PDB file of C-alpha atoms and ligand atoms in Angstrom:
ATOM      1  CA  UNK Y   1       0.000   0.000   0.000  1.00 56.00           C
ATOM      2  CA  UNK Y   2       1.161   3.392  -0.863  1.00 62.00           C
ATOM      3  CA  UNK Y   3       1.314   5.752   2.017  1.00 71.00           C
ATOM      4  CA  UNK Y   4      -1.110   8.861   1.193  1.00 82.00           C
ATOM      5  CA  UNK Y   5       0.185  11.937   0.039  1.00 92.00           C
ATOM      6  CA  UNK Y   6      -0.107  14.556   3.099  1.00 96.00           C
ATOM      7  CA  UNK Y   7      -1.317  17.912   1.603  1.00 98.00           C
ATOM      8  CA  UNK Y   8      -1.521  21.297   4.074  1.00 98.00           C
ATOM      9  CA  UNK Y   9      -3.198  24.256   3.174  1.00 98.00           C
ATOM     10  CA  UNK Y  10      -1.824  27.569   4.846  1.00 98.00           C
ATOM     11  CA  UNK Y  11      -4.741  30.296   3.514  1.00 97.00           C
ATOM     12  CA  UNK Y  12      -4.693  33.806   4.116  1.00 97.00           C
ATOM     13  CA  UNK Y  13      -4.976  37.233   2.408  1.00 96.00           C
ATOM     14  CA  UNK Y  14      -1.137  37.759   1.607  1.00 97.00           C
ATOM     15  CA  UNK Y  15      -1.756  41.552   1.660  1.00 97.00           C
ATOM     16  CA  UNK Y  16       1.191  41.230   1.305  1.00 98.00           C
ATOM     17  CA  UNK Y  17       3.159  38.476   2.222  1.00 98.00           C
ATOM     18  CA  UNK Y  18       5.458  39.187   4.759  1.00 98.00           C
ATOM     19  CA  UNK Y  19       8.390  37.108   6.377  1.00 98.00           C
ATOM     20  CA  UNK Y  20       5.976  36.408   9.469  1.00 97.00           C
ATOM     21  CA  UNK Y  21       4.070  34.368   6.736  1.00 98.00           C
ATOM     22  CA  UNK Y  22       7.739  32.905   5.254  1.00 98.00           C
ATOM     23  CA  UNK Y  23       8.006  31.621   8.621  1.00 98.00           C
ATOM     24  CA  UNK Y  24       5.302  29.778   8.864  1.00 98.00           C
ATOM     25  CA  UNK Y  25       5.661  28.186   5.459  1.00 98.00           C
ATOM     26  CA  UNK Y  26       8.865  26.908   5.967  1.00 98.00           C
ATOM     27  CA  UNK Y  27       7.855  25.243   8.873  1.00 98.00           C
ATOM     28  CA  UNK Y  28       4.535  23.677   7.431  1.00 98.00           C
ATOM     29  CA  UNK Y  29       6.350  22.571   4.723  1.00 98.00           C
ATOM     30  CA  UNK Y  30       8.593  19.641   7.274  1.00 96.00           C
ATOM     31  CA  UNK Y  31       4.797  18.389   7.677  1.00 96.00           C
ATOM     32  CA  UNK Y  32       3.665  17.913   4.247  1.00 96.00           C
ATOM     33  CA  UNK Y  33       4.300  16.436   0.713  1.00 96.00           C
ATOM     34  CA  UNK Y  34       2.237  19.431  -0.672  1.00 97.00           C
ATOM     35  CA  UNK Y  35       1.607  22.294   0.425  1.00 98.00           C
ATOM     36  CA  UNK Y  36      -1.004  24.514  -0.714  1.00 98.00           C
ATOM     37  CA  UNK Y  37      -0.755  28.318  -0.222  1.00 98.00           C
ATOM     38  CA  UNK Y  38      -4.279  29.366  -0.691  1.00 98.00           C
ATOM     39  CA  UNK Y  39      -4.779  33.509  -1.560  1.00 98.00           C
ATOM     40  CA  UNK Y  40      -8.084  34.420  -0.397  1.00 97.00           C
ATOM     41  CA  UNK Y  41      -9.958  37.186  -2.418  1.00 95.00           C
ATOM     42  CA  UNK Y  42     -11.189  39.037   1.005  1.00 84.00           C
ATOM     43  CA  UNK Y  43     -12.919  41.905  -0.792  1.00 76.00           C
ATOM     44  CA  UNK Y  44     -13.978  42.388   2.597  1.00 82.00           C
ATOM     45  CA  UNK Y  45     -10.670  43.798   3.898  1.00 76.00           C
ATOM     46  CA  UNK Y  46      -9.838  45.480   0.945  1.00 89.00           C
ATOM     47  CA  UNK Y  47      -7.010  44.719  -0.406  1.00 95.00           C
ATOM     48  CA  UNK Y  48      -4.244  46.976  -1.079  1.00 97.00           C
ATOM     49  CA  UNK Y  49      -2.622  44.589  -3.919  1.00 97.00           C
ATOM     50  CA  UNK Y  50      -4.809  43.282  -6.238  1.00 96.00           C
ATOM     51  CA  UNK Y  51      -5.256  39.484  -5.771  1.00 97.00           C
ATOM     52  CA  UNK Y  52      -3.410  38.349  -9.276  1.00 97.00           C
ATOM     53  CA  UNK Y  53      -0.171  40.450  -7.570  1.00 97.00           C
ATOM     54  CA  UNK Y  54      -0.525  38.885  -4.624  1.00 98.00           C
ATOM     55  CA  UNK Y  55      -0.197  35.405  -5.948  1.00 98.00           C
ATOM     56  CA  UNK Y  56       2.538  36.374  -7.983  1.00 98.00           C
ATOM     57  CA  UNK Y  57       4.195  38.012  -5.155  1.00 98.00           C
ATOM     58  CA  UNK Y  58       3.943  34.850  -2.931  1.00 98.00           C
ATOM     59  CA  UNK Y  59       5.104  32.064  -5.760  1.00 98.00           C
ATOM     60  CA  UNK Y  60       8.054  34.414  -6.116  1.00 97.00           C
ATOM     61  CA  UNK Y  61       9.315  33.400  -2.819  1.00 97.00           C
ATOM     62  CA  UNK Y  62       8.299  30.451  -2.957  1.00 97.00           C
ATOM     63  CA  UNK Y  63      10.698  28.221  -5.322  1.00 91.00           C
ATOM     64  CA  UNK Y  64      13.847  28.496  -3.116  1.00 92.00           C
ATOM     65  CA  UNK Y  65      11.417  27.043  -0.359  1.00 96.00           C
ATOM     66  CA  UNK Y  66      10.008  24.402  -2.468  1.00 95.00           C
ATOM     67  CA  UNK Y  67      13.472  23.133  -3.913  1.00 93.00           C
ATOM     68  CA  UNK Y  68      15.002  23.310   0.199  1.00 93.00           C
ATOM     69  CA  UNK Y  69      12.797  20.821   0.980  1.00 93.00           C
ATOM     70  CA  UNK Y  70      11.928  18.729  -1.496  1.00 93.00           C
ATOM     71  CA  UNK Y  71       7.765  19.606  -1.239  1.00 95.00           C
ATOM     72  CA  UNK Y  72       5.632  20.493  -3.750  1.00 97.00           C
ATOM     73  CA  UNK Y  73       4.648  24.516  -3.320  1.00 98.00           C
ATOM     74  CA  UNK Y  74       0.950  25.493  -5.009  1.00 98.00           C
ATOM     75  CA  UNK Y  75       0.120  28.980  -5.290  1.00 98.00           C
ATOM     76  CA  UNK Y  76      -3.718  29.415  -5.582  1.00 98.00           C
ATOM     77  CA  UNK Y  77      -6.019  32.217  -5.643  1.00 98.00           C
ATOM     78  CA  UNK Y  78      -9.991  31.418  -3.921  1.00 97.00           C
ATOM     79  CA  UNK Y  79     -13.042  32.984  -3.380  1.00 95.00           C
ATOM     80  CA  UNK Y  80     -15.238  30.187  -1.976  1.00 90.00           C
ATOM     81  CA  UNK Y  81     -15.416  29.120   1.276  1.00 94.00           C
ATOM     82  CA  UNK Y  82     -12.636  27.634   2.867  1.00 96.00           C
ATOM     83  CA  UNK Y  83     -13.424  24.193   4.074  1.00 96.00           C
ATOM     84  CA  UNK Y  84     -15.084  23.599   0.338  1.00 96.00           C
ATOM     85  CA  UNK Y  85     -11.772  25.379  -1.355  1.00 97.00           C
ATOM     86  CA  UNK Y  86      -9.873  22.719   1.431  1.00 98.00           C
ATOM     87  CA  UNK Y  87     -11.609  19.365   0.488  1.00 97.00           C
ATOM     88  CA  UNK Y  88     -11.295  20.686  -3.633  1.00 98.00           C
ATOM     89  CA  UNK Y  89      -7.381  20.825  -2.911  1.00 98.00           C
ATOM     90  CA  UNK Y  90      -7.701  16.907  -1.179  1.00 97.00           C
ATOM     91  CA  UNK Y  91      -6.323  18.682   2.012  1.00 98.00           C
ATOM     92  CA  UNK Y  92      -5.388  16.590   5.213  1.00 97.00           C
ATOM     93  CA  UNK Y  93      -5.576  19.689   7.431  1.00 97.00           C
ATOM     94  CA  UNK Y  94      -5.340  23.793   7.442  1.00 97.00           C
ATOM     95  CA  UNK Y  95      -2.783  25.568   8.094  1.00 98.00           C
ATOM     96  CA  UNK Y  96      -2.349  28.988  10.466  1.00 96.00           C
ATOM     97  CA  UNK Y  97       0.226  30.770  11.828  1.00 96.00           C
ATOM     98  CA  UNK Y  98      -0.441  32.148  15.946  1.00 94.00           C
ATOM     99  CA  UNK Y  99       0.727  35.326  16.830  1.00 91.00           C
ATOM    100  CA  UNK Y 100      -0.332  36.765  20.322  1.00 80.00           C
ATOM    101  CA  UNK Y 101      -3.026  36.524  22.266  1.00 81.00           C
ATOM    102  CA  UNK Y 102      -5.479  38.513  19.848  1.00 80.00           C
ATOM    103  CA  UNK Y 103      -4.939  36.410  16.799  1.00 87.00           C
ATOM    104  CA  UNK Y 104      -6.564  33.032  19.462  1.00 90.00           C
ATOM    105  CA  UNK Y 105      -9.813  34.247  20.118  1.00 90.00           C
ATOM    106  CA  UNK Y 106     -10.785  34.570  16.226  1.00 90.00           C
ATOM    107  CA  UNK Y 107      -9.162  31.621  15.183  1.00 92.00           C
ATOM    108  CA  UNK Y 108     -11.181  29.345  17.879  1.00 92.00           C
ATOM    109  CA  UNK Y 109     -14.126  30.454  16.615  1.00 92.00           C
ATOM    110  CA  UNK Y 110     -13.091  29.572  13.060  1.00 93.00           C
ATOM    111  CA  UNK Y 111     -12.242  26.246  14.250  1.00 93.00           C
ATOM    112  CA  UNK Y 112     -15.478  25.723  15.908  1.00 94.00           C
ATOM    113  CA  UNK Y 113     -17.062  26.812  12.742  1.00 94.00           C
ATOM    114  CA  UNK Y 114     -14.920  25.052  10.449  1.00 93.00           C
ATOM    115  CA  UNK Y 115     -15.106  21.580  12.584  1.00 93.00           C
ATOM    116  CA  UNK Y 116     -18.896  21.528  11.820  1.00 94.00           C
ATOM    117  CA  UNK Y 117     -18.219  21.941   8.129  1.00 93.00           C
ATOM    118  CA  UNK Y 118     -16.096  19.179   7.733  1.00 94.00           C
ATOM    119  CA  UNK Y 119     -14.393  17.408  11.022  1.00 95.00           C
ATOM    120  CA  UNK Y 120     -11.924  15.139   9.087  1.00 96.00           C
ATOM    121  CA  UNK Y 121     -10.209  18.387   7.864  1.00 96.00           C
ATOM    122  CA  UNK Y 122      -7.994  19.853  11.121  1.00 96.00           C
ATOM    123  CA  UNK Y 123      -6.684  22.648  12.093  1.00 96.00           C
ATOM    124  CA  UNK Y 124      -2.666  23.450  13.067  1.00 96.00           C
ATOM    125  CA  UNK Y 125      -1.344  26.134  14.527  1.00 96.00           C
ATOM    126  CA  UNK Y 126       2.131  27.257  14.069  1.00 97.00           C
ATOM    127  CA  UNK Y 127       4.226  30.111  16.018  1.00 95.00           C
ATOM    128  CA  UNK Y 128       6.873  31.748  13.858  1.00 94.00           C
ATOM    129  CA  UNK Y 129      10.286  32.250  15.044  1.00 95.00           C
ATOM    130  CA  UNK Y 130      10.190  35.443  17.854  1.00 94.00           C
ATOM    131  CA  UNK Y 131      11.587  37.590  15.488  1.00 95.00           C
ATOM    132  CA  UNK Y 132       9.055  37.160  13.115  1.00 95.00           C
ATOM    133  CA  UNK Y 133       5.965  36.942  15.295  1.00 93.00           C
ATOM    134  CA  UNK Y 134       4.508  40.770  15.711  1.00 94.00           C
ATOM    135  CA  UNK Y 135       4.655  41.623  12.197  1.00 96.00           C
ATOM    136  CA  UNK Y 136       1.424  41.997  10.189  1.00 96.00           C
ATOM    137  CA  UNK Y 137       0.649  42.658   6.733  1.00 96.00           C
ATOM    138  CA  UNK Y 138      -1.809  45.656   8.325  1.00 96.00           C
ATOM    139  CA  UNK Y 139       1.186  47.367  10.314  1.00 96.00           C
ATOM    140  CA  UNK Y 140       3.725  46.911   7.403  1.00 98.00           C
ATOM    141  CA  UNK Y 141       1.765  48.567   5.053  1.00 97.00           C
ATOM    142  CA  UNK Y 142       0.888  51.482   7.401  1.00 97.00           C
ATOM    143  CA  UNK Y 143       4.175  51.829   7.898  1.00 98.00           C
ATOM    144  CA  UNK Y 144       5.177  51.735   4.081  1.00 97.00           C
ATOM    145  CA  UNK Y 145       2.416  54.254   3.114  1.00 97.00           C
ATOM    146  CA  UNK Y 146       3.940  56.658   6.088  1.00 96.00           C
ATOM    147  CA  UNK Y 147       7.390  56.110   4.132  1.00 95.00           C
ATOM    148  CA  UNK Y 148       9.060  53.884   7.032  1.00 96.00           C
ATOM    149  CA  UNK Y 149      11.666  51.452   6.462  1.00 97.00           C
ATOM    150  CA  UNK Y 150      10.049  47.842   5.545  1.00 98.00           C
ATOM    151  CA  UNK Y 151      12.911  46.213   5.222  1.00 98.00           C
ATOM    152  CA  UNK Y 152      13.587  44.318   8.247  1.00 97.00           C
ATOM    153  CA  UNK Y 153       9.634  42.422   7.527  1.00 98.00           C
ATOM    154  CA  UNK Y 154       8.890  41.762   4.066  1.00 98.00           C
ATOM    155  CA  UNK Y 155      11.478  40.213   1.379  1.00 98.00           C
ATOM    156  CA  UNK Y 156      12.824  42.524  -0.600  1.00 98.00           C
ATOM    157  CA  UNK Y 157      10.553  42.251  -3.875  1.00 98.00           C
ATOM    158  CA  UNK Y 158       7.601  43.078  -1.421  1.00 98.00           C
ATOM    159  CA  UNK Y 159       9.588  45.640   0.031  1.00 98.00           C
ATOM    160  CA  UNK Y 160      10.064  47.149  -3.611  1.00 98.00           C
ATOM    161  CA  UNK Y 161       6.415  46.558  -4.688  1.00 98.00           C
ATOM    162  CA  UNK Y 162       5.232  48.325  -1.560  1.00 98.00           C
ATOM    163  CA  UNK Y 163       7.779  51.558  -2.219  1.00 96.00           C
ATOM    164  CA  UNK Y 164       6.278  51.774  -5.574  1.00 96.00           C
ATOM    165  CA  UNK Y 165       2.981  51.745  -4.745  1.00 95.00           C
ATOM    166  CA  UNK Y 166       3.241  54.696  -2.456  1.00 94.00           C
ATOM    167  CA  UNK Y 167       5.406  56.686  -4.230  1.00 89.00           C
ATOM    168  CA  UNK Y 168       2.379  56.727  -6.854  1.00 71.00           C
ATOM    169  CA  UNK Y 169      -0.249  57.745  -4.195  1.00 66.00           C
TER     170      UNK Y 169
HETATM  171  P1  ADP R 201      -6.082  36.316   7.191  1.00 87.34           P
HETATM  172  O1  ADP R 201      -6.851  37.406   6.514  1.00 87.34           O
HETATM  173  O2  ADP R 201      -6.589  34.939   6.896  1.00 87.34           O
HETATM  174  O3  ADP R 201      -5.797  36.538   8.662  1.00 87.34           O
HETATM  175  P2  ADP R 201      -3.273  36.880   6.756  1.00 87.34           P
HETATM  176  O4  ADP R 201      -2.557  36.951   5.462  1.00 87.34           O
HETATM  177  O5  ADP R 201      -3.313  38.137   7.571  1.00 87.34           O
HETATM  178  O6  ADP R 201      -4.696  36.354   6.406  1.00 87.34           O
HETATM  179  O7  ADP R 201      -2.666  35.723   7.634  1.00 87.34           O
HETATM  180  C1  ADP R 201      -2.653  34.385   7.215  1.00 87.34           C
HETATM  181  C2  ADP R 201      -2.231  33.502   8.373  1.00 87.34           C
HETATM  182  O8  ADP R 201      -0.883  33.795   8.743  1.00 87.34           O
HETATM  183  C3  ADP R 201      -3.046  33.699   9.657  1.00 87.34           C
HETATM  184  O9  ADP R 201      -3.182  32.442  10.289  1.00 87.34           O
HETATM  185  C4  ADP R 201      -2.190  34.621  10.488  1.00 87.34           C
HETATM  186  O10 ADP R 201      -2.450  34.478  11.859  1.00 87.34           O
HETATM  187  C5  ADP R 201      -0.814  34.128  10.116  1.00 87.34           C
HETATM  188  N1  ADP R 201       0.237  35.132  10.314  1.00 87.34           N
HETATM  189  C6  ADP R 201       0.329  36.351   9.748  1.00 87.34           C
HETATM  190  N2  ADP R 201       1.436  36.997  10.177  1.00 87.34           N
HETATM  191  C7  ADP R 201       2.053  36.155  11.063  1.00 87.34           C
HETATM  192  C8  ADP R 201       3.228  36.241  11.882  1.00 87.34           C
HETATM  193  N3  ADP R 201       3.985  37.330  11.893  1.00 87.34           N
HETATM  194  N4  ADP R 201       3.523  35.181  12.666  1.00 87.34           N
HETATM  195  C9  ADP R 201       2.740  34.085  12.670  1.00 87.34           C
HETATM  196  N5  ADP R 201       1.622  33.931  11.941  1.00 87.34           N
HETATM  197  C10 ADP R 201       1.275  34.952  11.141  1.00 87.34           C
END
C-alpha cells in the first residue's frame, strides 16, 4: 500500500506576504508532501494589492522554499469558502500561523465553525520564530504608506512593490 500523500493548506490574504508568513511556510512545509498556499480574495478587507499580484508576489518566494525541501509549493487564488476550497485541494488539514493573544480568540471560533463543516479536515497552529511573530501585513503597510523602512519584515521584492505603490499615491 502506498502511504497517502499529506497535503496542508496555509490560507490567508497575503496583503502582502510578509516574512511572518515565510516563517510559517517553511515550517509547514517539514509536515507535508504538498503544500497549498491558498490567496483568499477578502474583498472584505480590501485589499491593497490586487489578488493576481498577490499570488505572484507569494510564488516568487516560494521556489527556493520548495526546492530546500523537497515539497511540492501550489500557489492558488480562492473565493469560496474555505473548508469547500480545502476538500477541492484533497487537504489533510489547514494551516495557520499564531501570533499573540489577539490572533486566538478569532481563530477558535473559526475552528469551531470550520469543525462543523467538515471534522476530518484539522486545524494546526504554528508560532513563527520570535523575530518574526509581531509583524502583520496591516502594520507593514501602514508603515510603508507613512514612508518607514520595511525592510527588516517583508522580502525585498515586497519591500520594492510596496515603495512603488506609495510613491504613486
Ligand atoms: P487572514 O486574513 O486569513 O488573517 P493573513 O494573510 O493576515 O490572512 O494571515 C494568514 C495567516 O498567517 C493567519 O493564520 C495569520 O495568523 C498568520 N500570520 C500572519 N502573520 C504572522 C506572523 N507574523 N507570525 C505568525 N503567523 C502569522
Amino acid at each position: 500500500m502506498t502511504a497517502r500523500k499529506r497535503i496542508g493548506l496555509y490560507p490567508g490574504t497575503f496583503d502582502p506576504i510578509t516574512l511572518g508568513h515565510i516563517d510559517i511556510i517553511e515550517r509547514a512545509v517539514k509536515m507535508v508532501d504538498e503544500l497549498v498556499i491558498g490567496v483568499a480574495v477578502n474583498r472584505d478587507k480590501g485589499p491593497l494589492f490586487a489578488l493576481e499580484e498577490r499570488v505572484k508576489m507569494v510564488t516568487a518566494e516560494m521556489a527556493g522554499i520548495a526546492k530546500k525541501n523537497g515539497v511540492v509549493i501550489k500557489v492558488i487564488p480562492f473565493e469560496s469558502l474555505l473548508m469547500k476550497f480545502a476538500e477541492q485541494m484533497k487537504a489533510n488539514f489547514i494551516v495557520r500561523g499564531l501570533r499573540a493573544v489577539s490572533d486566538f480568540e478569532y481563530e477558535f471560533q473559526m475552528v469551531g465553525m470550520n469543525q462543523k463543516l467538515n471534522d476530518d479536515i484539522e486545524t494546526v497552529f504554528l508560532m513563527a520564530d520570535v523575530r518574526y511573530q509581531f509583524i502583520a501585513s496591516r502594520l507593514v503597510k501602514e508603515i510603508a504608506r507613512l514612508g518607514g523602512d520595511i525592510d527588516a519584515f517583508v522580502p525585498a521584492a515586497v519591500a520594492e512593490a510596496l515603495r512603488k505603490t506609495f510613491a504613486k499615491a
